[in-house]
PDB file of C-alpha atoms and ligand atoms in Angstrom:
ATOM      1  CA  MET A   1       5.825  14.898   1.464  1.00 54.00           C
ATOM      2  CA  THR A   2       8.482  14.780  -1.228  1.00 61.00           C
ATOM      3  CA  TYR A   3      10.675  11.864  -2.125  1.00 69.00           C
ATOM      4  CA  ARG A   4      13.907  11.711  -4.022  1.00 75.00           C
ATOM      5  CA  LEU A   5      13.532   9.334  -6.943  1.00 82.00           C
ATOM      6  CA  ASP A   6      16.193   7.990  -9.253  1.00 82.00           C
ATOM      7  CA  TYR A   7      14.840   8.261 -12.795  1.00 79.00           C
ATOM      8  CA  GLU A   8      18.065   6.872 -14.247  1.00 82.00           C
ATOM      9  CA  GLU A   9      17.563   3.529 -12.619  1.00 86.00           C
ATOM     10  CA  ASP A  10      16.519   0.644 -14.853  1.00 91.00           C
ATOM     11  CA  VAL A  11      12.747  -0.100 -14.624  1.00 92.00           C
ATOM     12  CA  LEU A  12      13.376  -3.799 -14.023  1.00 93.00           C
ATOM     13  CA  THR A  13      15.636  -3.002 -11.081  1.00 95.00           C
ATOM     14  CA  VAL A  14      12.958  -0.708  -9.687  1.00 96.00           C
ATOM     15  CA  ILE A  15      10.298  -3.410 -10.112  1.00 97.00           C
ATOM     16  CA  ASP A  16      12.456  -5.977  -8.333  1.00 97.00           C
ATOM     17  CA  ARG A  17      12.847  -3.612  -5.448  1.00 97.00           C
ATOM     18  CA  LEU A  18       9.124  -2.827  -5.388  1.00 98.00           C
ATOM     19  CA  LYS A  19       8.367  -6.560  -5.221  1.00 98.00           C
ATOM     20  CA  ASP A  20      10.768  -6.948  -2.303  1.00 98.00           C
ATOM     21  CA  GLU A  21       9.020  -4.053  -0.618  1.00 98.00           C
ATOM     22  CA  HIS A  22       5.658  -5.810  -1.114  1.00 98.00           C
ATOM     23  CA  ARG A  23       7.009  -8.845   0.788  1.00 98.00           C
ATOM     24  CA  ASP A  24       8.352  -6.629   3.510  1.00 98.00           C
ATOM     25  CA  ILE A  25       5.180  -4.532   3.836  1.00 98.00           C
ATOM     26  CA  ASP A  26       2.929  -7.632   3.717  1.00 98.00           C
ATOM     27  CA  ARG A  27       4.967  -9.202   6.507  1.00 98.00           C
ATOM     28  CA  LYS A  28       4.577  -6.146   8.712  1.00 97.00           C
ATOM     29  CA  LEU A  29       0.862  -5.907   7.919  1.00 98.00           C
ATOM     30  CA  SER A  30       0.380  -9.606   8.717  1.00 97.00           C
ATOM     31  CA  ARG A  31       1.785  -8.871  12.149  1.00 95.00           C
ATOM     32  CA  VAL A  32      -0.727  -6.029  12.580  1.00 96.00           C
ATOM     33  CA  ALA A  33      -3.558  -8.280  11.361  1.00 96.00           C
ATOM     34  CA  GLU A  34      -2.506 -10.973  13.824  1.00 94.00           C
ATOM     35  CA  ILE A  35      -2.764  -8.502  16.695  1.00 93.00           C
ATOM     36  CA  CYS A  36      -6.212  -7.442  15.496  1.00 93.00           C
ATOM     37  CA  ARG A  37      -7.416 -11.015  15.190  1.00 90.00           C
ATOM     38  CA  ASN A  38      -6.547 -12.168  18.662  1.00 84.00           C
ATOM     39  CA  TYR A  39      -8.455 -10.089  21.097  1.00 70.00           C
ATOM     40  CA  GLU A  40      -5.933  -9.226  23.793  1.00 67.00           C
ATOM     41  CA  SER A  41      -7.049  -5.976  25.343  1.00 68.00           C
ATOM     42  CA  GLY A  42      -4.722  -3.020  25.089  1.00 72.00           C
ATOM     43  CA  LYS A  43      -2.937  -4.475  22.065  1.00 86.00           C
ATOM     44  CA  ILE A  44      -4.937  -2.396  19.621  1.00 88.00           C
ATOM     45  CA  LYS A  45      -2.651   0.551  20.402  1.00 90.00           C
ATOM     46  CA  VAL A  46       0.335  -1.530  19.344  1.00 92.00           C
ATOM     47  CA  ALA A  47      -1.416  -2.434  16.086  1.00 93.00           C
ATOM     48  CA  LEU A  48      -2.191   1.217  15.394  1.00 94.00           C
ATOM     49  CA  SER A  49       1.325   2.394  16.049  1.00 94.00           C
ATOM     50  CA  LEU A  50       2.808  -0.369  13.859  1.00 95.00           C
ATOM     51  CA  LEU A  51       0.425   0.664  11.130  1.00 96.00           C
ATOM     52  CA  ARG A  52       1.492   4.289  11.491  1.00 96.00           C
ATOM     53  CA  THR A  53       5.147   3.264  11.240  1.00 96.00           C
ATOM     54  CA  VAL A  54       4.605   1.292   8.063  1.00 97.00           C
ATOM     55  CA  SER A  55       2.473   4.034   6.475  1.00 97.00           C
ATOM     56  CA  THR A  56       5.494   6.146   5.481  1.00 95.00           C
ATOM     57  CA  GLU A  57       7.010   3.159   3.718  1.00 97.00           C
ATOM     58  CA  ILE A  58       3.755   2.367   1.900  1.00 98.00           C
ATOM     59  CA  LEU A  59       3.240   5.952   0.738  1.00 97.00           C
ATOM     60  CA  ARG A  60       6.817   6.320  -0.491  1.00 96.00           C
ATOM     61  CA  HIS A  61       6.446   3.007  -2.334  1.00 97.00           C
ATOM     62  CA  ALA A  62       3.238   4.263  -4.016  1.00 98.00           C
ATOM     63  CA  VAL A  63       4.934   7.469  -5.147  1.00 96.00           C
ATOM     64  CA  GLU A  64       7.676   5.465  -6.826  1.00 95.00           C
ATOM     65  CA  GLU A  65       5.112   3.255  -8.570  1.00 97.00           C
ATOM     66  CA  GLU A  66       3.283   6.246  -9.943  1.00 95.00           C
ATOM     67  CA  ALA A  67       6.398   8.117 -10.968  1.00 94.00           C
ATOM     68  CA  ILE A  68       8.405   5.270 -12.476  1.00 95.00           C
ATOM     69  CA  VAL A  69       6.146   2.293 -13.207  1.00 95.00           C
ATOM     70  CA  ALA A  70       3.146   4.266 -14.482  1.00 93.00           C
ATOM     71  CA  ARG A  71       5.492   6.433 -16.530  1.00 91.00           C
ATOM     72  CA  ALA A  72       7.129   3.384 -18.102  1.00 92.00           C
ATOM     73  CA  ILE A  73       3.712   2.013 -19.057  1.00 93.00           C
ATOM     74  CA  MET A  74       2.727   5.318 -20.637  1.00 89.00           C
ATOM     75  CA  LYS A  75       5.932   5.461 -22.624  1.00 89.00           C
ATOM     76  CA  SER A  76       5.649   1.854 -23.795  1.00 87.00           C
ATOM     77  CA  LYS A  77       3.611   0.680 -26.743  1.00 81.00           C
ATOM     78  CA  VAL A  78       0.867  -0.687 -24.536  1.00 83.00           C
ATOM     79  CA  THR A  79      -2.546   0.262 -25.897  1.00 83.00           C
ATOM     80  CA  LYS A  80      -5.125   2.163 -23.895  1.00 82.00           C
ATOM     81  CA  GLU A  81      -7.367  -0.885 -23.525  1.00 83.00           C
ATOM     82  CA  ASP A  82      -4.484  -2.944 -22.207  1.00 82.00           C
ATOM     83  CA  SER A  83      -3.533  -0.361 -19.660  1.00 89.00           C
ATOM     84  CA  VAL A  84      -7.045   0.313 -18.309  1.00 93.00           C
ATOM     85  CA  GLU A  85      -6.796  -2.345 -15.617  1.00 94.00           C
ATOM     86  CA  SER A  86      -3.351  -1.232 -14.503  1.00 94.00           C
ATOM     87  CA  VAL A  87      -4.493   2.383 -14.294  1.00 94.00           C
ATOM     88  CA  SER A  88      -7.390   1.411 -12.057  1.00 96.00           C
ATOM     89  CA  ILE A  89      -5.105  -0.667  -9.821  1.00 97.00           C
ATOM     90  CA  LEU A  90      -2.732   2.273  -9.431  1.00 97.00           C
ATOM     91  CA  GLN A  91      -5.696   4.514  -8.624  1.00 97.00           C
ATOM     92  CA  GLU A  92      -6.253   2.428  -5.508  1.00 98.00           C
ATOM     93  CA  HIS A  93      -3.369   4.477  -4.096  1.00 98.00           C
ATOM     94  CA  ARG A  94      -5.843   7.269  -3.506  1.00 98.00           C
ATOM     95  CA  ARG A  95      -7.852   5.087  -1.129  1.00 97.00           C
ATOM     96  CA  ILE A  96      -4.697   3.944   0.622  1.00 98.00           C
ATOM     97  CA  LYS A  97      -3.598   7.532   1.104  1.00 97.00           C
ATOM     98  CA  GLU A  98      -7.061   8.499   2.363  1.00 97.00           C
ATOM     99  CA  PHE A  99      -6.996   5.728   4.913  1.00 97.00           C
ATOM    100  CA  PHE A 100      -3.679   6.899   6.346  1.00 97.00           C
ATOM    101  CA  GLU A 101      -4.493  10.583   6.277  1.00 96.00           C
ATOM    102  CA  ASP A 102      -8.203  10.788   6.974  1.00 96.00           C
ATOM    103  CA  LYS A 103      -9.096   7.611   8.804  1.00 94.00           C
ATOM    104  CA  LEU A 104      -6.188   6.186  10.775  1.00 95.00           C
ATOM    105  CA  PRO A 105      -5.608   9.314  12.902  1.00 93.00           C
ATOM    106  CA  TYR A 106      -9.208   9.189  14.156  1.00 93.00           C
ATOM    107  CA  LEU A 107      -9.753   5.467  14.509  1.00 91.00           C
ATOM    108  CA  THR A 108      -9.255   5.175  18.270  1.00 83.00           C
ATOM    109  CA  ASN A 109     -11.292   8.160  19.321  1.00 78.00           C
ATOM    110  CA  GLU A 110     -14.263   7.706  17.096  1.00 79.00           C
ATOM    111  CA  PHE A 111     -14.947   4.009  17.085  1.00 85.00           C
ATOM    112  CA  SER A 112     -15.306   1.048  19.372  1.00 89.00           C
ATOM    113  CA  GLU A 113     -12.312  -1.278  19.547  1.00 88.00           C
ATOM    114  CA  GLN A 114     -14.229  -3.886  17.596  1.00 89.00           C
ATOM    115  CA  LYS A 115     -14.859  -1.414  14.798  1.00 92.00           C
ATOM    116  CA  VAL A 116     -11.188  -0.353  14.795  1.00 93.00           C
ATOM    117  CA  ARG A 117     -10.061  -3.968  14.391  1.00 93.00           C
ATOM    118  CA  LYS A 118     -12.554  -4.486  11.591  1.00 94.00           C
ATOM    119  CA  GLU A 119     -11.449  -1.334   9.749  1.00 95.00           C
ATOM    120  CA  ILE A 120      -7.775  -2.263  10.035  1.00 96.00           C
ATOM    121  CA  LEU A 121      -8.323  -5.843   8.888  1.00 97.00           C
ATOM    122  CA  GLU A 122     -10.342  -4.678   5.882  1.00 97.00           C
ATOM    123  CA  PHE A 123      -7.653  -2.178   4.960  1.00 98.00           C
ATOM    124  CA  ILE A 124      -4.879  -4.770   5.231  1.00 98.00           C
ATOM    125  CA  ASP A 125      -6.866  -7.106   3.037  1.00 98.00           C
ATOM    126  CA  GLU A 126      -7.266  -4.338   0.495  1.00 98.00           C
ATOM    127  CA  ILE A 127      -3.537  -3.539   0.412  1.00 98.00           C
ATOM    128  CA  MET A 128      -2.539  -7.166   0.004  1.00 98.00           C
ATOM    129  CA  THR A 129      -4.981  -7.583  -2.883  1.00 98.00           C
ATOM    130  CA  HIS A 130      -3.562  -4.385  -4.348  1.00 98.00           C
ATOM    131  CA  HIS A 131      -0.031  -5.830  -4.210  1.00 98.00           C
ATOM    132  CA  LYS A 132      -1.150  -9.002  -5.967  1.00 98.00           C
ATOM    133  CA  GLY A 133      -2.848  -6.953  -8.680  1.00 97.00           C
ATOM    134  CA  GLU A 134       0.257  -4.892  -9.251  1.00 98.00           C
ATOM    135  CA  GLU A 135       2.450  -7.946  -9.598  1.00 98.00           C
ATOM    136  CA  LYS A 136       0.011  -9.732 -11.884  1.00 97.00           C
ATOM    137  CA  VAL A 137      -1.169  -6.826 -14.065  1.00 96.00           C
ATOM    138  CA  VAL A 138       0.809  -3.625 -13.591  1.00 96.00           C
ATOM    139  CA  PHE A 139       4.452  -4.704 -13.334  1.00 97.00           C
ATOM    140  CA  PRO A 140       4.418  -7.007 -16.387  1.00 95.00           C
ATOM    141  CA  LEU A 141       3.143  -4.084 -18.499  1.00 93.00           C
ATOM    142  CA  ALA A 142       5.963  -1.804 -17.412  1.00 90.00           C
TER     143      ALA A 142
HETATM  144 FE1  FE2 B 201       0.768   0.293  -5.202  1.00 97.20          FE
HETATM  145 FE1  FE2 B 202       3.124  -1.740  -4.767  1.00 97.20          FE
END
């Protein structure tokens, strides 16, 4: 998938938008988590399709972080030691991408509903922690 990115845009403007997107994504994921937590039967399909819908948004968001935020950190005077933590936070994108590409498509067929709920809840937890890490560590560096 390719995305059109505006490299002329000010980094602070980009970061503000990325933070807004975190709120928006977290809100959608909270809705998915809510469905997974209360055990109404049949609802798991709704949770999975919501998750699929939000995946495009999450992946596009990650591409922009790598292209613009990571680039700004590299170009800044931040030392290698200072940027180690932010690099490892941004590397979590790989796991996020793997979940959407290699796990999500097979979740219903391969696992019990209980396992599907557990996998989704763990993933949502991971993404939300990732967002917090970016706002605390990565964005201030850029
Ligand atoms: Fe990210
Ligand atoms: Fe992010």
